[in-house]
């Protein structure tokens, strides 16, 4: 089977995010970008499926500006077989991404799409669910274990208060959670080989998708600064503060 | 604890705009290599360095390597990190593909080595020493020796060591006494070596020692020294590991820094004699050593760059967080992070400028090695080789002195916390201190630059360098950009000062006063050359700024850093040339008994 994995180029998780002075968004000039960590996990899972012989081909898809090719190369260096770059400088909302994924899935016919549960830049947590809905496929979100059966998959989901195991029919969309696996570091020979793997370029129009944003951003601002704490002398004082000042008990 | 983020944009900038990566990737032997591919390689290596190797640095310092019943245990996590390093194929970067290497330019390998050394200096020494041993075997080993050892050393399955030093033989290698007696198809080695880096460890099943020793009837001094390969575990003809050889670690040293790197006293031939195989011919050991010396000295010079970079990153992070004092100019009462204070900024910028300067020098020399190797004509090859030979002692000594200064200044940025071990700034300072000592002390480097590289050819190589600097200086002085103009004015003055110092040494030629000028002379060559290369970077940065693009801040900072270096560092060239010309006499005259 084929596995499709979307990979998003986001601000590196090590970078301290700064809001643009005009409040229109966050600063991305001169900021280190890398693959969304949940997408790394998705790629790792797909590559492991391939290494186990249950998947034949892993296709990585990235949508966005020219530099997304670097993100795709990372995916290829980790073991994906080929890349698809939907090139656009537009701002992409989850719905647009989901529609494009649907178009690509209809063409490529993968049995599974592994989507990061969210991207660490906008934290939307929508793309996987929307893609499944648009395709009419089964979905299993927040996966921490994926076991493949015959045309089915058993997915362990991380939910509030515990783990839930669901059986789903393929084709399906699965979204990866943090504990699904620990992504590998690409090896030097594989980085060199990645250079030779094909990346197909297309644009939203050729997929028949209108990417016009449906949401208007009014303002982006920094979270309020945390207030300094106080030291209390005794448990009594703590309790009294919690009752009288914080009013939480 | 501090994080390490490989400065990939800066590295690529220096590779492309200063060292000439674009020329190297054109060379046939680098196949389909492109700057983009190099960028991808650095990117992924940076993840391993920052994510796996760097986090072990502090624990390695605290735990140190330990000797337990003849077995050396490296600190927690090191063995696993080495496994990941080797599995990732990072050990064999510059070596030929047919031996299992990656066949990449030394320039690329150099940038990667900088990352490993920044991440964890102690860890990085193991692959560095292996690299030196591989160089030797590749250049001088027999086909059978190459077949037996090279593939598994290039892959990192086995590591290598260098065994020169003995208690009475340090800078003067010729004084070594370890004996080698012929015994059929091999030799039996007996003697003691000290200070052997990674002489024993738990990373791999075998360790391949390169040992200098003396045959019984050999002449005294360096002409009597031969080179042997002595495996820790003997290798059978079918490649399987056989009996344990008669070589063991006798003890580990307690050191100022690089605690995680085992520094071993090695005992050869306590029982029957250690089996060693002669490399090349008898009596040519030192000559062979010279073939790997340039690479090894580049590698150690790079350690200075690497530790300066790491110390800088930590100091900047601290200076942004530490709140102390008020803004001296605004009159605002609110306390500010110390990065607002001009004197703290001066410290940070000094470290940064010195780091960028020495990085430019190291990468330039690495690329010059690639150029010499890939030259189309003998004239071109000689030209680049001459440049490499001239500048190698400068890379080694100038950069490692900078490493110590930078680590010291970075510690100073921390105030009292810098002196506290938990902060981690102190470790960089302690670790940095080894690099001016080993691989030929910086004093020995200065003598090499003075004697072998300058006086011997009557300043020809030096003059060729100065001429190139002068051409660029004249061009830069005419620039419309005030940064570029100032940088090249100072550069022109530095070139003049260097030429004067060189003449003064060549005219006097010998004497204690000349020898006493060696170290300030090396410093002067280092200043002028780094100032020149930063100027080259500044010109590129100005061009790229005009062209636009998304790295404006990088280019702007490169320009300003180069100007800072010109105004704060290059201006020292003139007084240094006076030191070289005039100050040696006092040193020469000061009577020994007055000390
Ligand atoms: C941590 C560590 C790791 C090491 N790893 C290795 C290793 O893996 N393999 C190995 O073989 N060796 C290794 N060494 C040894 C190292 O290379 C030597 O310590 C170094 O070359 C200096 O020799 P020495 O210690 O005998 O000092 P000396 O040679 O005694 O020098 C003492 C001082 O005198 C100066 N000096 C000496 N001779 C001259 C001269 N002719 N003119 C002017 N000044 C002079 C030196 O510059 C120095 O300042 C290591 C050392 C250390 C500390």
XYZ file of C-alpha atoms and ligand atoms in Angstrom, chain B residues 129 161-172 193-198 255 258 263 434 437-444 447, ligand 1:
85
model
C 41.911 10.845 16.107
C 44.751 6.698 18.031
C 48.053 8.576 17.685
C 50.935 7.496 19.883
C 53.810 9.952 19.822
C 54.271 11.325 23.296
C 56.446 9.735 26.007
C 57.476 11.217 29.340
C 60.793 12.512 27.964
C 59.507 13.110 24.428
C 56.820 15.790 23.973
C 57.597 18.674 21.658
C 60.826 16.856 20.855
C 53.274 6.203 25.717
C 51.547 8.945 27.676
C 48.651 11.325 27.090
C 47.067 9.067 24.475
C 43.611 10.369 23.638
C 40.969 7.609 23.509
C 42.666 16.851 33.851
C 37.783 17.476 28.506
C 43.707 10.495 28.271
C 43.804 22.003 25.978
C 48.755 22.622 24.082
C 48.271 19.409 22.153
C 48.995 18.629 18.506
C 52.187 20.726 18.837
C 52.048 23.556 21.380
C 51.251 27.003 20.052
C 54.870 27.933 20.696
C 55.970 25.122 18.401
C 58.401 28.335 15.323
C 44.823 16.036 27.126
C 45.980 15.684 26.272
C 45.803 14.845 25.187
C 46.891 14.475 24.393
N 46.714 13.573 23.381
C 47.808 13.073 22.760
C 47.697 11.980 21.855
O 46.594 11.498 21.579
N 48.815 11.468 21.299
C 50.058 11.969 21.585
O 51.030 11.456 21.073
N 50.209 13.014 22.428
C 49.115 13.569 23.031
N 49.261 14.604 23.916
C 50.594 15.131 24.159
C 50.778 16.547 23.636
O 50.831 16.543 22.229
C 52.029 17.133 24.295
O 51.722 17.368 25.638
C 52.499 18.386 23.628
O 52.993 18.130 22.349
C 53.596 19.101 24.439
O 54.594 18.237 24.874
P 55.017 18.229 26.413
O 53.796 18.072 27.199
O 56.089 17.255 26.590
O 55.562 19.669 26.679
P 57.081 20.176 26.431
O 57.525 19.741 25.087
O 57.902 19.813 27.588
O 56.852 21.718 26.406
C 56.773 22.560 27.552
C 56.811 24.001 27.099
O 58.044 24.277 26.430
C 57.844 24.765 25.132
N 58.846 24.213 24.232
C 59.253 22.928 24.158
N 60.203 22.799 23.223
C 60.406 24.017 22.695
C 61.278 24.531 21.695
N 62.081 23.751 20.997
N 61.228 25.866 21.444
C 60.377 26.653 22.101
N 59.553 26.224 23.053
C 59.559 24.922 23.350
C 56.448 24.327 24.762
O 55.850 25.181 23.816
C 55.726 24.362 26.101
O 55.269 25.653 26.361
C 48.177 15.007 24.687
C 48.332 15.879 25.759
C 47.274 16.204 26.561
C 47.497 17.110 27.735
